[in-house]
Amino acid sequence: MNSFILKGDICYSTNKTTLKTHKDAYAVCVDGVCEGVFDSIAKEYEHLPLYDYSNKLIIPGLSDLHTHAPQYSFRGLNMDSELLSWLNNNAFYEEAKYSDMQYADKAYSIFCDGLKNSVTTRVCIFSTIHTDVTKLLMQKLEESGLVSYVGKVNMDRNSPKNLCEESGEKSASDTEKWIADTKNKFKNTYPIITPRFIPSCSDGLLKNLGEIAHKYDIPVQSHLSENKDEIRWVKELCPESSSYGDAYDYFGLFGKGTKTVMAHCVHCSDEEVELIKKNKVFVAHCPASNTNLSSGIAPIKKYTEKNLRVGLGTDMGGGEKDSLFCAIVEAIKVSKLYYRLIDETVKPLTFNEVFYLATKGGGEFFGAVGSFEKGFEFDAVVIDDSVLPHPQSLTIKKRLERSVYLSADTTGIKAKFVRGNKII
Amino acid sequence: MNSFILKGDICYSTNKTTLKTHKDAYAVCVDGVCEGVFDSIAKEYEHLPLYDYSNKLIIPGLSDLHTHAPQYSFRGLNMDSELLSWLNNNAFYEEAKYSDMQYADKAYSIFCDGLKNSVTTRVCIFSTIHTDVTKLLMQKLEESGLVSYVGKVNMDRNSPKNLCEESGEKSASDTEKWIADTKNKFKNTYPIITPRFIPSCSDGLLKNLGEIAHKYDIPVQSHLSENKDEIRWVKELCPESSSYGDAYDYFGLFGKGTKTVMAHCVHCSDEEVELIKKNKVFVAHCPASNTNLSSGIAPIKKYTEKNLRVGLGTDMGGGEKDSLFCAIVEAIKVSKLYYRLIDETVKPLTFNEVFYLATKGGGEFFGAVGSFEKGFEFDAVVIDDSVLPHPQSLTIKKRLERSVYLSADTTGIKAKFVRGNKII
């Protein structure tokens, strides 16, 4: 079932700057794992079934390192405020609705349909504080065929009443129970520890969550240094911590053996960047969200030059689109404005660099994911770029660049494979 | 033929900040002109045919004040350079191909199809230096049903050999002949004087073009203060001019009785802004292009506060998308980065403000265009926003905002009317 060959025009990143392209080539999948890309089919693979996508683009699946499932419904709405007031007036208001299982069922079906039909194959997701509803989301994601980490969110302070858990202890014990229930329940869907952010979690809760993460070997996701008011607030709440990241680190929620992804990292101090690097924390770069909420521009080029681990995030509903093609374009665009408006010594990101982040860079959070090199889990998306007519023939690289810039994913996705399973 | 009623959920701007919405209302068109929007159908209109678009959004047509038809084919490609090198390596390279009528025929068909199926109803277009090919483009645009100003481009210096006209005199006389041939040839397609920009036009040519514009009462379009290197170059070329805009003004190509639209205006001096205002020049704000070419961010909020005339432009291929919905979102986004990174006293543009620019603001270049107020030419686009499922019902304003942010125009355009003609 999970062994086959795809034929078509294949492109994938091998390192931060190199995009390999192969015309009329064969990507071979055996038991859900990539054997490589070849110009002809070797004897040993001749018996495998072949999907013929000639003249279509075949790319690795893309990884979305940060998004909020309950916010999918209000993406593209009420974009006129900054983080802290936006959370109170929009995000929290919407998330409170998810105490209603019926509403959640409807909304999460729409979310999972959207994601399934996008170029994303792997994703890190925030749900809400509601445990049962989070399980429902995990069930739906499992049915979609995508691979995901899903977090029941923890919030026990500075939150509206209807989104504030009754105590840190209860929040932690609910989380532990939820982990026990879901850790081995699904093939492709896993729990992830998800303190919303420092301001909404008491010290006691953070301490408990750090312990749970280590005890069960569960990864961690949260938000880091997104907005200047937020950072000032964290400084007030954690006066002993030398940085926002250091506060997570104090509670064992910042890498160091526990796989961790932190969204945003727009305003990290130099020391914080060093800690991210030392602890091998992943940075989820969410350019659309950082612009929509007037947060600023994360200096991603600096991070990649320091060899930090970076991937892209759509961060719905701070970001408006679930498309990682759009996230690639946004990342390139804001890097140009960073260069022009903030620091001309920091060169803009190139297409190749950001395509790498969206595939192999972010894919690393999930293991050997995001490339067609031998040994990578087989995630692939087939794009029919003839939906974007052109007066003459183009190279594969140009066809890919154009497909990404012109959102060929809106109407051009012809097939999608995750871990060797065909899900579209 | 041009008298009918549209029924649906109608929204339109009446001024810079006010968006009117009407549920299950009727927009009445008599002889191609809007009679207004009503909650019920008055006796005098009862005999008119009715298009029932219940539950769909009906908005005014959008105006694109700046784009390049020959660059449509390379939009989304080779985005890694700044204006002057980008022109030499990409734009000029592509435009030279339009000496080949067969290539132009193919490429312009694709361009016109794209535009016809977008939310744009009015558009100001640069063609190339090639007169016959420009006529071909005008013919195709006329067939599309859109209303357009189309410019044969003038270039007689600092241009590659295959795009440099043989002399300023020849360029001007070709232009005059082309105007005589096309001025009254079409119903919806008009010539516009189009010096590429100061660096590519000699003083003699600019002088002639200014005279032709006045003699035939033809409007003018060009580029202004897009990039700092470009501005320095203009300063060298026109040492007596106090600004880039002043150089155009000297040759009679900057408003003052000749309707003029200038693209970009990213780095205008205060004096230049005053001249734009005094001469009633329109500003075509092209945010995607200004970001892609690392030009910077135009301070549009400052311009609208000074009551300058501003509309939006897609500026393909500096901009990558032909969608004015995308241009609206980009304009809001970059205004937030301007606020955050350049000047926190300049508040970001709101959705209502930018929707106004895309409809009534830019529409003004074409007359009474871009609203459903009484007396406006009847341009309308019908959007089926059910292509974007939502778990609960939303207000019309929110449905519009969401449709724009989430690009409902990609698959949701159900009908389009221009001057009362149904073209989709």
mmCIF file of C-alpha atoms in Angstrom, chain A residues 198 206 223-225 234-235 238-254 256 262 268-269 271-276 278-279 281:
data_model
loop_
_atom_site.group_PDB
_atom_site.id
_atom_site.type_symbol
_atom_site.label_atom_id
_atom_site.label_comp_id
_atom_site.label_asym_id
_atom_site.label_seq_id
_atom_site.Cartn_x
_atom_site.Cartn_y
_atom_site.Cartn_z
ATOM 1 C CA ILE A 198 3.911 33.080 30.148
ATOM 2 C CA LEU A 206 4.518 26.072 34.199
ATOM 3 C CA HIS A 223 4.800 31.842 21.937
ATOM 4 C CA LEU A 224 7.978 33.885 22.395
ATOM 5 C CA SER A 225 8.837 37.578 22.164
ATOM 6 C CA VAL A 234 6.638 38.946 30.989
ATOM 7 C CA LYS A 235 9.505 40.947 32.501
ATOM 8 C CA CYS A 238 9.174 36.959 35.888
ATOM 9 C CA PRO A 239 11.517 39.591 37.303
ATOM 10 C CA GLU A 240 14.264 37.063 37.955
ATOM 11 C CA SER A 241 14.401 35.784 34.397
ATOM 12 C CA SER A 242 16.972 37.393 32.140
ATOM 13 C CA SER A 243 14.682 36.996 29.127
ATOM 14 C CA TYR A 244 11.293 35.667 28.062
ATOM 15 C CA GLY A 245 12.984 32.513 26.777
ATOM 16 C CA ASP A 246 14.887 32.181 30.020
ATOM 17 C CA ALA A 247 11.563 32.130 31.886
ATOM 18 C CA TYR A 248 10.387 29.107 29.872
ATOM 19 C CA ASP A 249 13.799 27.534 30.342
ATOM 20 C CA TYR A 250 13.556 27.890 34.102
ATOM 21 C CA PHE A 251 10.469 25.667 34.048
ATOM 22 C CA GLY A 252 11.969 23.079 31.680
ATOM 23 C CA LEU A 253 9.881 24.244 28.759
ATOM 24 C CA PHE A 254 12.599 25.417 26.408
ATOM 25 C CA LYS A 256 17.259 20.851 26.203
ATOM 26 C CA MET A 262 8.416 28.763 19.843
ATOM 27 C CA CYS A 268 14.510 38.377 20.902
ATOM 28 C CA SER A 269 17.519 39.744 22.724
ATOM 29 C CA GLU A 271 21.118 36.423 24.827
ATOM 30 C CA GLU A 272 17.716 34.897 24.084
ATOM 31 C CA VAL A 273 18.860 33.988 20.571
ATOM 32 C CA GLU A 274 21.901 32.240 22.037
ATOM 33 C CA LEU A 275 19.654 30.290 24.404
ATOM 34 C CA ILE A 276 17.395 29.257 21.494
ATOM 35 C CA LYS A 278 22.035 26.280 22.692
ATOM 36 C CA ASN A 279 18.768 24.538 23.621
ATOM 37 C CA VAL A 281 14.588 25.268 20.152
#
